[in-house]
Amino acid sequence: LNGCNFAGPNSLSIKENDSAEFRVEITGKPKPTVKWSLNGRELSPSLDSNIIIKSFDEVYTLKIEKANVKHAGEVVVTAENSAGMIGKEVVLKVEPDLMKPVFKTHLIDRSVNEGEPLRWDVSIERPYKGVTVKWFLNGKELTSSENVQISDDGEGKYHVTISEAKPEMTGTLVVKATNSCGTSESHASVEVKPFACKPEITRPPQDHIVEENETVKFSAIVTGKPTPTVSWYMDGKKLENNTEIGVKFDESTGKTSIKIFQAKLSDSGKKITLKVENTQGQVEANAMLTVNKKSEPPSIVSEMKSRQVNEGETVSFSVKVTGYPPPEVTWFHNGEPIVPDGYVQTFCTKKRNDQIID
């Protein structure tokens, strides 16, 4: 600049929240246009509320009120007129006013349905390097995963996002901000309402046919939210765990069953009913129990006796047999099957099997 005299400014080192003032005296003809910039960005009082730029005669000042660590860096003043441009660089150091972090924006309570997303945002006053932020859900630290995203957005802003909320996440969320001076926390309650649906019997019990004294098992698979209650009935009478009957229900798999350890003939033909119920409704399914008498092989328990009669007289032979199902009885004479006719009759009672020959 023609006849230039450029005095100042000087580098400064201040503490956080103090004011920084730079003063420079510039002479030149014609009178130059003076601009200030910080870390490459031109400063303007209209854009920066804590920036004051003044000039009086040939003295130009830049004042940064309540400076914080983000104001630290390179300050440049330039002067320009028709004769040319000149500038000077100085450094502003801002020493952090160390204290434990203070949350400016806190966590807020959230309540969502199962499967819906969750997000929390927090911010810290006077952010600077050296602060670590961690998130905890029900005492367990959260880490980034497919379902959880943790972000440092810069300038003291942080957020966590959960893509799909699960009922077991219900509880308390805590965010902790730590520096060399200590730790601050913010808390929020989390409620994840389980997805509700009516109960359903996806695999109903089947009919069973067994022999008396055998063990018979009826099983089924059920679903529903909230987890339904399961009850088994025999002809309307509720079945409970005891020495004769075992009742099971695994809530994690939805598998349920009953075992009748010694089926009785008196239970044959009875209806087995499964009832499933929750807050959304009720459903039931039926199956039949058939109990047959235990099979027994045929046995002759009373032998027939030899007979001697006169020709023309009637002679009768009888035997007693057992077995289940009732056995079929065939009579033989000299190795040939006896066919009932006018001379021969055969008949069976519950107690014996007789043949009469006239």
mmCIF file of C-alpha atoms in Angstrom:
data_model
loop_
_atom_site.group_PDB
_atom_site.id
_atom_site.type_symbol
_atom_site.label_atom_id
_atom_site.label_comp_id
_atom_site.label_asym_id
_atom_site.label_seq_id
_atom_site.Cartn_x
_atom_site.Cartn_y
_atom_site.Cartn_z
ATOM 1 C CA LEU A 1 0.000 0.000 0.000
ATOM 2 C CA ASN A 2 1.212 3.481 -0.764
ATOM 3 C CA GLY A 3 2.704 4.931 2.420
ATOM 4 C CA CYS A 4 1.678 1.830 4.436
ATOM 5 C CA ASN A 5 2.197 1.553 8.162
ATOM 6 C CA PHE A 6 0.963 -1.831 9.515
ATOM 7 C CA ALA A 7 1.310 -2.132 13.329
ATOM 8 C CA GLY A 8 -0.141 -5.139 15.132
ATOM 9 C CA PRO A 9 -2.042 -7.275 15.832
ATOM 10 C CA ASN A 10 -0.360 -9.721 18.190
ATOM 11 C CA SER A 11 -1.085 -13.347 19.009
ATOM 12 C CA LEU A 12 -3.143 -13.970 22.145
ATOM 13 C CA SER A 13 -3.579 -16.734 24.691
ATOM 14 C CA ILE A 14 -6.683 -16.563 26.870
ATOM 15 C CA LYS A 15 -8.838 -18.789 29.043
ATOM 16 C CA GLU A 16 -12.184 -20.059 27.908
ATOM 17 C CA ASN A 17 -15.036 -17.558 28.468
ATOM 18 C CA ASP A 18 -12.593 -14.619 28.467
ATOM 19 C CA SER A 19 -12.720 -12.014 25.692
ATOM 20 C CA ALA A 20 -10.028 -11.780 23.025
ATOM 21 C CA GLU A 21 -9.288 -8.366 21.488
ATOM 22 C CA PHE A 22 -6.987 -7.805 18.510
ATOM 23 C CA ARG A 23 -5.834 -4.261 17.634
ATOM 24 C CA VAL A 24 -4.102 -3.162 14.471
ATOM 25 C CA GLU A 25 -3.128 0.285 13.145
ATOM 26 C CA ILE A 26 -3.116 0.596 9.361
ATOM 27 C CA THR A 27 -2.303 3.636 7.261
ATOM 28 C CA GLY A 28 -2.552 3.892 3.521
ATOM 29 C CA LYS A 29 -3.815 5.994 0.642
ATOM 30 C CA PRO A 30 -6.526 5.664 -0.387
ATOM 31 C CA LYS A 31 -7.973 4.434 2.931
ATOM 32 C CA PRO A 32 -7.981 0.630 2.810
ATOM 33 C CA THR A 33 -10.849 -1.807 3.367
ATOM 34 C CA VAL A 34 -10.026 -3.998 6.368
ATOM 35 C CA LYS A 35 -11.380 -7.526 6.906
ATOM 36 C CA TRP A 36 -10.954 -10.100 9.665
ATOM 37 C CA SER A 37 -11.152 -13.898 9.354
ATOM 38 C CA LEU A 38 -10.909 -16.826 11.761
ATOM 39 C CA ASN A 39 -9.674 -20.200 10.566
ATOM 40 C CA GLY A 40 -10.392 -19.240 6.965
ATOM 41 C CA ARG A 41 -13.896 -17.866 7.548
ATOM 42 C CA GLU A 42 -14.577 -14.147 7.242
ATOM 43 C CA LEU A 43 -16.021 -12.699 10.438
ATOM 44 C CA SER A 44 -19.107 -10.509 10.496
ATOM 45 C CA PRO A 45 -21.012 -9.103 13.491
ATOM 46 C CA SER A 46 -24.261 -9.748 11.632
ATOM 47 C CA LEU A 47 -23.509 -13.482 11.504
ATOM 48 C CA ASP A 48 -21.614 -13.933 14.776
ATOM 49 C CA SER A 49 -23.348 -12.549 17.873
ATOM 50 C CA ASN A 50 -20.191 -12.554 19.985
ATOM 51 C CA ILE A 51 -18.045 -10.763 17.353
ATOM 52 C CA ILE A 52 -17.477 -6.991 17.554
ATOM 53 C CA ILE A 53 -15.549 -5.223 14.762
ATOM 54 C CA LYS A 54 -14.762 -1.521 15.095
ATOM 55 C CA SER A 55 -12.560 1.151 13.498
ATOM 56 C CA PHE A 56 -11.552 4.658 14.549
ATOM 57 C CA ASP A 57 -9.371 6.686 12.242
ATOM 58 C CA GLU A 58 -6.518 4.316 11.452
ATOM 59 C CA VAL A 59 -7.114 1.879 14.333
ATOM 60 C CA TYR A 60 -9.066 -1.336 13.680
ATOM 61 C CA THR A 61 -10.167 -3.800 16.394
ATOM 62 C CA LEU A 62 -11.645 -7.291 16.519
ATOM 63 C CA LYS A 63 -13.216 -8.451 19.765
ATOM 64 C CA ILE A 64 -14.433 -12.005 20.437
ATOM 65 C CA GLU A 65 -16.564 -12.036 23.567
ATOM 66 C CA LYS A 66 -16.758 -15.120 25.766
ATOM 67 C CA ALA A 67 -14.446 -17.081 23.524
ATOM 68 C CA ASN A 68 -14.515 -20.864 23.674
ATOM 69 C CA VAL A 69 -12.232 -23.562 22.350
ATOM 70 C CA LYS A 70 -13.818 -23.531 18.886
ATOM 71 C CA HIS A 71 -12.513 -19.955 18.452
ATOM 72 C CA ALA A 72 -8.935 -21.121 18.830
ATOM 73 C CA GLY A 73 -6.870 -20.983 15.660
ATOM 74 C CA GLU A 74 -5.557 -18.566 13.056
ATOM 75 C CA VAL A 75 -6.752 -14.948 12.963
ATOM 76 C CA VAL A 76 -5.989 -13.022 9.746
ATOM 77 C CA VAL A 77 -6.440 -9.307 9.143
ATOM 78 C CA THR A 78 -6.226 -7.962 5.569
ATOM 79 C CA ALA A 79 -6.149 -4.416 4.225
ATOM 80 C CA GLU A 80 -6.885 -3.619 0.570
ATOM 81 C CA ASN A 81 -7.124 -0.496 -1.614
ATOM 82 C CA SER A 82 -6.503 0.325 -5.230
ATOM 83 C CA ALA A 83 -2.773 0.107 -4.654
ATOM 84 C CA GLY A 84 -2.855 -3.489 -3.466
ATOM 85 C CA MET A 85 -3.498 -5.780 -0.510
ATOM 86 C CA ILE A 86 -1.530 -6.731 2.571
ATOM 87 C CA GLY A 87 -2.323 -9.015 5.519
ATOM 88 C CA LYS A 88 -1.018 -10.430 8.759
ATOM 89 C CA GLU A 89 -1.623 -13.732 10.556
ATOM 90 C CA VAL A 90 -1.679 -14.220 14.321
ATOM 91 C CA VAL A 91 -2.719 -17.087 16.596
ATOM 92 C CA LEU A 92 -5.485 -17.230 19.176
ATOM 93 C CA LYS A 93 -5.071 -19.856 21.865
ATOM 94 C CA VAL A 94 -8.050 -20.650 24.101
ATOM 95 C CA GLU A 95 -7.275 -22.661 27.194
ATOM 96 C CA PRO A 96 -10.292 -24.759 28.212
ATOM 97 C CA ASP A 97 -11.922 -23.821 31.491
ATOM 98 C CA LEU A 98 -11.985 -27.416 32.660
ATOM 99 C CA MET A 99 -14.962 -28.755 34.585
ATOM 100 C CA LYS A 100 -16.933 -31.945 34.254
ATOM 101 C CA PRO A 101 -19.267 -31.968 31.230
ATOM 102 C CA VAL A 102 -22.655 -30.277 31.527
ATOM 103 C CA PHE A 103 -25.611 -31.496 29.470
ATOM 104 C CA LYS A 104 -27.399 -28.723 27.614
ATOM 105 C CA THR A 105 -29.961 -31.102 26.088
ATOM 106 C CA HIS A 106 -31.036 -34.066 28.222
ATOM 107 C CA LEU A 107 -32.581 -37.435 27.437
ATOM 108 C CA ILE A 108 -36.373 -37.642 27.432
ATOM 109 C CA ASP A 109 -38.617 -40.601 28.285
ATOM 110 C CA ARG A 110 -39.807 -42.713 25.356
ATOM 111 C CA SER A 111 -42.686 -45.175 24.876
ATOM 112 C CA VAL A 112 -43.048 -47.120 21.614
ATOM 113 C CA ASN A 113 -44.554 -50.327 20.287
ATOM 114 C CA GLU A 114 -42.440 -53.389 19.622
ATOM 115 C CA GLY A 115 -40.639 -53.117 16.282
ATOM 116 C CA GLU A 116 -40.756 -49.313 16.120
ATOM 117 C CA PRO A 117 -37.546 -47.197 16.026
ATOM 118 C CA LEU A 118 -36.125 -45.253 18.973
ATOM 119 C CA ARG A 119 -33.840 -42.207 18.949
ATOM 120 C CA TRP A 120 -32.336 -39.965 21.615
ATOM 121 C CA ASP A 121 -30.311 -36.762 21.148
ATOM 122 C CA VAL A 122 -28.171 -34.942 23.708
ATOM 123 C CA SER A 123 -25.825 -31.964 23.599
ATOM 124 C CA ILE A 124 -23.042 -30.756 25.899
ATOM 125 C CA GLU A 125 -22.262 -27.176 26.832
ATOM 126 C CA ARG A 126 -18.858 -25.790 25.804
ATOM 127 C CA PRO A 127 -17.688 -28.935 23.991
ATOM 128 C CA TYR A 128 -13.990 -29.565 23.507
ATOM 129 C CA LYS A 129 -11.666 -32.459 22.858
ATOM 130 C CA GLY A 130 -11.218 -34.901 25.685
ATOM 131 C CA VAL A 131 -14.896 -35.680 26.320
ATOM 132 C CA THR A 132 -16.024 -39.292 25.892
ATOM 133 C CA VAL A 133 -19.707 -40.178 25.666
ATOM 134 C CA LYS A 134 -21.114 -43.658 26.361
ATOM 135 C CA TRP A 135 -24.662 -45.019 26.310
ATOM 136 C CA PHE A 136 -26.092 -47.678 28.654
ATOM 137 C CA LEU A 137 -29.407 -49.537 28.465
ATOM 138 C CA ASN A 138 -30.433 -51.303 31.658
ATOM 139 C CA GLY A 139 -26.832 -51.190 32.858
ATOM 140 C CA LYS A 140 -25.325 -52.674 29.697
ATOM 141 C CA GLU A 141 -23.194 -50.470 27.449
ATOM 142 C CA LEU A 142 -24.570 -50.025 23.942
ATOM 143 C CA THR A 143 -22.247 -50.516 20.995
ATOM 144 C CA SER A 144 -22.891 -49.945 17.306
ATOM 145 C CA SER A 145 -24.500 -52.944 15.621
ATOM 146 C CA GLU A 146 -27.069 -53.779 12.966
ATOM 147 C CA ASN A 147 -29.849 -52.632 15.297
ATOM 148 C CA VAL A 148 -28.010 -49.865 17.200
ATOM 149 C CA GLN A 149 -26.317 -46.799 15.691
ATOM 150 C CA ILE A 150 -24.248 -44.449 17.883
ATOM 151 C CA SER A 151 -23.166 -41.104 16.442
ATOM 152 C CA ASP A 152 -20.961 -38.150 17.404
ATOM 153 C CA ASP A 153 -22.412 -35.299 15.357
ATOM 154 C CA GLY A 154 -19.760 -32.765 16.365
ATOM 155 C CA GLU A 155 -19.967 -29.523 18.313
ATOM 156 C CA GLY A 156 -21.047 -31.399 21.435
ATOM 157 C CA LYS A 157 -24.035 -33.132 19.834
ATOM 158 C CA TYR A 158 -24.565 -36.897 20.120
ATOM 159 C CA HIS A 159 -27.379 -39.326 19.338
ATOM 160 C CA VAL A 160 -28.237 -43.017 19.491
ATOM 161 C CA THR A 161 -30.751 -44.813 17.270
ATOM 162 C CA ILE A 162 -32.336 -48.236 17.768
ATOM 163 C CA SER A 163 -33.865 -49.497 14.510
ATOM 164 C CA GLU A 164 -36.320 -51.980 16.049
ATOM 165 C CA ALA A 165 -37.332 -51.766 19.692
ATOM 166 C CA LYS A 166 -37.784 -55.012 21.619
ATOM 167 C CA PRO A 167 -39.845 -55.600 24.784
ATOM 168 C CA GLU A 168 -36.741 -56.625 26.745
ATOM 169 C CA MET A 169 -35.362 -53.100 26.193
ATOM 170 C CA THR A 170 -37.936 -51.707 28.616
ATOM 171 C CA GLY A 171 -36.102 -50.049 31.502
ATOM 172 C CA THR A 172 -33.667 -47.131 31.796
ATOM 173 C CA LEU A 173 -31.340 -45.474 29.279
ATOM 174 C CA VAL A 174 -28.312 -43.586 30.635
ATOM 175 C CA VAL A 175 -25.823 -41.445 28.715
ATOM 176 C CA LYS A 176 -22.519 -40.622 30.438
ATOM 177 C CA ALA A 177 -20.181 -37.796 29.405
ATOM 178 C CA THR A 178 -16.695 -37.964 30.938
ATOM 179 C CA ASN A 179 -13.579 -35.807 30.944
ATOM 180 C CA SER A 180 -10.583 -35.419 33.238
ATOM 181 C CA CYS A 181 -12.715 -33.495 35.754
ATOM 182 C CA GLY A 182 -15.495 -36.029 36.147
ATOM 183 C CA THR A 183 -18.633 -37.593 34.713
ATOM 184 C CA SER A 184 -22.142 -36.270 34.147
ATOM 185 C CA GLU A 185 -25.200 -38.408 33.406
ATOM 186 C CA SER A 186 -28.611 -38.009 31.840
ATOM 187 C CA HIS A 187 -31.388 -40.577 32.347
ATOM 188 C CA ALA A 188 -34.606 -41.558 30.573
ATOM 189 C CA SER A 189 -37.172 -44.313 31.006
ATOM 190 C CA VAL A 190 -37.827 -46.670 28.101
ATOM 191 C CA GLU A 191 -41.098 -48.521 27.521
ATOM 192 C CA VAL A 192 -41.470 -50.975 24.656
ATOM 193 C CA LYS A 193 -45.015 -52.300 24.421
ATOM 194 C CA PRO A 194 -45.120 -55.912 23.188
ATOM 195 C CA PHE A 195 -46.866 -56.517 19.898
ATOM 196 C CA ALA A 196 -50.236 -58.043 20.785
ATOM 197 C CA CYS A 197 -52.035 -60.709 18.743
ATOM 198 C CA LYS A 198 -54.763 -63.247 19.349
ATOM 199 C CA PRO A 199 -53.716 -66.754 20.391
ATOM 200 C CA GLU A 200 -53.528 -69.397 17.708
ATOM 201 C CA ILE A 201 -53.105 -73.166 17.809
ATOM 202 C CA THR A 202 -50.708 -73.721 14.925
ATOM 203 C CA ARG A 203 -50.515 -77.491 15.472
ATOM 204 C CA PRO A 204 -53.660 -78.885 17.123
ATOM 205 C CA PRO A 205 -53.783 -82.097 19.181
ATOM 206 C CA GLN A 206 -54.596 -85.312 17.292
ATOM 207 C CA ASP A 207 -56.937 -88.220 18.091
ATOM 208 C CA HIS A 208 -55.273 -91.184 19.792
ATOM 209 C CA ILE A 209 -56.157 -94.872 20.099
ATOM 210 C CA VAL A 210 -54.319 -96.840 22.796
ATOM 211 C CA GLU A 211 -54.713 -99.982 24.825
ATOM 212 C CA GLU A 212 -55.643 -99.818 28.470
ATOM 213 C CA ASN A 213 -52.796 -99.031 30.896
ATOM 214 C CA GLU A 214 -50.655 -97.567 28.098
ATOM 215 C CA THR A 215 -49.295 -94.001 28.243
ATOM 216 C CA VAL A 216 -50.890 -91.600 25.782
ATOM 217 C CA LYS A 217 -49.606 -88.114 24.914
ATOM 218 C CA PHE A 218 -51.546 -85.245 23.353
ATOM 219 C CA SER A 219 -49.378 -82.358 22.091
ATOM 220 C CA ALA A 220 -49.843 -79.021 20.349
ATOM 221 C CA ILE A 221 -48.040 -75.794 19.428
ATOM 222 C CA VAL A 222 -49.565 -72.409 20.259
ATOM 223 C CA THR A 223 -48.692 -68.759 19.592
ATOM 224 C CA GLY A 224 -49.902 -65.373 20.801
ATOM 225 C CA LYS A 225 -48.735 -62.100 22.355
ATOM 226 C CA PRO A 226 -48.747 -61.544 25.203
ATOM 227 C CA THR A 227 -47.827 -65.154 25.959
ATOM 228 C CA PRO A 228 -51.120 -67.023 26.382
ATOM 229 C CA THR A 229 -52.228 -69.283 29.214
ATOM 230 C CA VAL A 230 -52.773 -72.933 28.297
ATOM 231 C CA SER A 231 -55.315 -75.326 29.860
ATOM 232 C CA TRP A 232 -56.191 -78.947 29.072
ATOM 233 C CA TYR A 233 -59.562 -80.593 29.780
ATOM 234 C CA MET A 234 -61.073 -84.087 29.588
ATOM 235 C CA ASP A 235 -64.822 -83.955 28.977
ATOM 236 C CA GLY A 236 -64.889 -80.467 30.519
ATOM 237 C CA LYS A 237 -62.827 -81.325 33.603
ATOM 238 C CA LYS A 238 -59.549 -79.428 33.854
ATOM 239 C CA LEU A 239 -56.454 -81.627 33.932
ATOM 240 C CA GLU A 240 -53.768 -80.817 36.498
ATOM 241 C CA ASN A 241 -50.302 -82.204 37.186
ATOM 242 C CA ASN A 242 -50.498 -85.260 39.452
ATOM 243 C CA THR A 243 -49.257 -88.834 39.634
ATOM 244 C CA GLU A 244 -51.581 -89.911 36.803
ATOM 245 C CA ILE A 245 -51.307 -86.906 34.465
ATOM 246 C CA GLY A 246 -48.408 -84.664 33.379
ATOM 247 C CA VAL A 247 -49.085 -81.196 31.925
ATOM 248 C CA LYS A 248 -46.334 -79.149 30.202
ATOM 249 C CA PHE A 249 -46.068 -75.747 28.471
ATOM 250 C CA ASP A 250 -42.825 -74.217 27.169
ATOM 251 C CA GLU A 251 -43.466 -70.485 26.712
ATOM 252 C CA SER A 252 -40.306 -69.994 24.636
ATOM 253 C CA THR A 253 -41.356 -72.498 21.943
ATOM 254 C CA GLY A 254 -45.128 -72.563 22.390
ATOM 255 C CA LYS A 255 -45.063 -76.357 22.772
ATOM 256 C CA THR A 256 -47.615 -77.835 25.171
ATOM 257 C CA SER A 257 -48.620 -81.402 26.003
ATOM 258 C CA ILE A 258 -50.389 -83.714 28.433
ATOM 259 C CA LYS A 259 -49.471 -87.295 29.286
ATOM 260 C CA ILE A 260 -51.972 -89.773 30.691
ATOM 261 C CA PHE A 261 -49.702 -92.396 32.192
ATOM 262 C CA GLN A 262 -52.201 -95.285 32.467
ATOM 263 C CA ALA A 263 -55.153 -94.922 30.142
ATOM 264 C CA LYS A 264 -58.361 -96.448 31.504
ATOM 265 C CA LEU A 265 -61.166 -98.156 29.630
ATOM 266 C CA SER A 266 -63.513 -95.726 31.363
ATOM 267 C CA ASP A 267 -61.731 -92.831 29.587
ATOM 268 C CA SER A 268 -62.491 -94.234 26.143
ATOM 269 C CA GLY A 269 -64.590 -91.911 24.004
ATOM 270 C CA LYS A 270 -63.822 -88.853 26.104
ATOM 271 C CA LYS A 271 -63.025 -85.508 24.480
ATOM 272 C CA ILE A 272 -59.652 -83.863 25.134
ATOM 273 C CA THR A 273 -59.850 -80.060 24.837
ATOM 274 C CA LEU A 274 -56.988 -77.538 24.658
ATOM 275 C CA LYS A 275 -57.916 -73.935 25.548
ATOM 276 C CA VAL A 276 -55.499 -71.068 24.832
ATOM 277 C CA GLU A 277 -56.201 -67.533 26.086
ATOM 278 C CA ASN A 278 -54.583 -64.083 26.347
ATOM 279 C CA THR A 279 -55.756 -60.474 26.520
ATOM 280 C CA GLN A 280 -56.591 -60.537 22.807
ATOM 281 C CA GLY A 281 -58.918 -63.542 22.814
ATOM 282 C CA GLN A 282 -59.370 -67.293 23.241
ATOM 283 C CA VAL A 283 -59.185 -70.335 20.987
ATOM 284 C CA GLU A 284 -59.600 -74.076 21.553
ATOM 285 C CA ALA A 285 -59.102 -77.404 19.782
ATOM 286 C CA ASN A 286 -60.420 -80.908 20.466
ATOM 287 C CA ALA A 287 -59.219 -84.474 20.067
ATOM 288 C CA MET A 288 -60.714 -87.867 20.943
ATOM 289 C CA LEU A 289 -59.268 -90.541 23.199
ATOM 290 C CA THR A 290 -60.084 -94.162 22.451
ATOM 291 C CA VAL A 291 -58.940 -96.806 24.933
ATOM 292 C CA ASN A 292 -59.203 -100.452 23.876
ATOM 293 C CA LYS A 293 -58.978 -103.477 26.074
ATOM 294 C CA LYS A 294 -55.507 -104.947 25.993
ATOM 295 C CA SER A 295 -55.077 -107.722 23.413
ATOM 296 C CA GLU A 296 -54.743 -111.288 24.740
ATOM 297 C CA PRO A 297 -53.830 -114.360 22.684
ATOM 298 C CA PRO A 298 -56.417 -117.191 22.584
ATOM 299 C CA SER A 299 -56.141 -119.739 25.346
ATOM 300 C CA ILE A 300 -58.145 -122.923 26.100
ATOM 301 C CA VAL A 301 -58.596 -122.807 29.839
ATOM 302 C CA SER A 302 -61.017 -125.731 30.108
ATOM 303 C CA GLU A 303 -60.411 -128.802 27.942
ATOM 304 C CA MET A 304 -63.293 -130.823 26.482
ATOM 305 C CA LYS A 305 -63.808 -134.357 27.759
ATOM 306 C CA SER A 306 -64.007 -137.596 25.813
ATOM 307 C CA ARG A 307 -67.503 -139.087 25.453
ATOM 308 C CA GLN A 308 -68.885 -142.610 24.846
ATOM 309 C CA VAL A 309 -72.519 -142.888 23.752
ATOM 310 C CA ASN A 310 -74.797 -145.334 21.978
ATOM 311 C CA GLU A 311 -75.578 -144.819 18.344
ATOM 312 C CA GLY A 312 -78.440 -142.403 17.869
ATOM 313 C CA GLU A 313 -77.916 -140.614 21.161
ATOM 314 C CA THR A 314 -77.046 -136.922 21.444
ATOM 315 C CA VAL A 315 -73.540 -136.052 22.527
ATOM 316 C CA SER A 316 -72.219 -132.626 23.621
ATOM 317 C CA PHE A 317 -68.657 -131.312 23.808
ATOM 318 C CA SER A 318 -67.719 -128.009 25.409
ATOM 319 C CA VAL A 319 -64.542 -125.979 25.993
ATOM 320 C CA LYS A 320 -63.771 -122.704 27.716
ATOM 321 C CA VAL A 321 -61.547 -120.254 25.810
ATOM 322 C CA THR A 322 -60.235 -116.760 26.570
ATOM 323 C CA GLY A 323 -58.646 -113.987 24.459
ATOM 324 C CA TYR A 324 -59.179 -110.426 23.273
ATOM 325 C CA PRO A 325 -60.521 -109.593 20.808
ATOM 326 C CA PRO A 326 -62.824 -112.651 21.252
ATOM 327 C CA PRO A 327 -61.185 -115.490 19.297
ATOM 328 C CA GLU A 328 -62.824 -117.336 16.417
ATOM 329 C CA VAL A 329 -63.425 -121.007 17.333
ATOM 330 C CA THR A 330 -63.425 -123.834 14.789
ATOM 331 C CA TRP A 331 -64.310 -127.473 15.531
ATOM 332 C CA PHE A 332 -62.762 -130.457 13.754
ATOM 333 C CA HIS A 333 -63.762 -134.159 13.479
ATOM 334 C CA ASN A 334 -61.070 -136.555 12.390
ATOM 335 C CA GLY A 335 -59.087 -133.588 11.017
ATOM 336 C CA GLU A 336 -61.957 -132.148 8.983
ATOM 337 C CA PRO A 337 -63.722 -128.907 9.920
ATOM 338 C CA ILE A 338 -67.181 -129.499 11.302
ATOM 339 C CA VAL A 339 -69.891 -127.642 9.411
ATOM 340 C CA PRO A 340 -73.155 -127.124 11.331
ATOM 341 C CA ASP A 341 -76.118 -128.927 9.677
ATOM 342 C CA GLY A 342 -79.224 -130.777 10.781
ATOM 343 C CA TYR A 343 -77.171 -133.141 12.879
ATOM 344 C CA VAL A 344 -74.486 -130.807 14.258
ATOM 345 C CA GLN A 345 -74.941 -127.507 16.121
ATOM 346 C CA THR A 346 -72.261 -125.147 17.453
ATOM 347 C CA PHE A 347 -72.791 -122.162 19.677
ATOM 348 C CA CYS A 348 -70.778 -119.795 21.857
ATOM 349 C CA THR A 349 -71.616 -118.105 25.114
ATOM 350 C CA LYS A 350 -69.564 -115.690 27.171
ATOM 351 C CA LYS A 351 -68.497 -118.592 29.335
ATOM 352 C CA ARG A 352 -68.040 -121.499 26.959
ATOM 353 C CA ASN A 353 -68.071 -122.819 23.407
ATOM 354 C CA ASP A 354 -70.317 -125.862 22.868
ATOM 355 C CA GLN A 355 -70.961 -128.364 20.135
ATOM 356 C CA ILE A 356 -73.949 -130.698 20.137
ATOM 357 C CA ILE A 357 -74.157 -133.684 17.824
ATOM 358 C CA ASP A 358 -77.446 -135.507 17.467
#
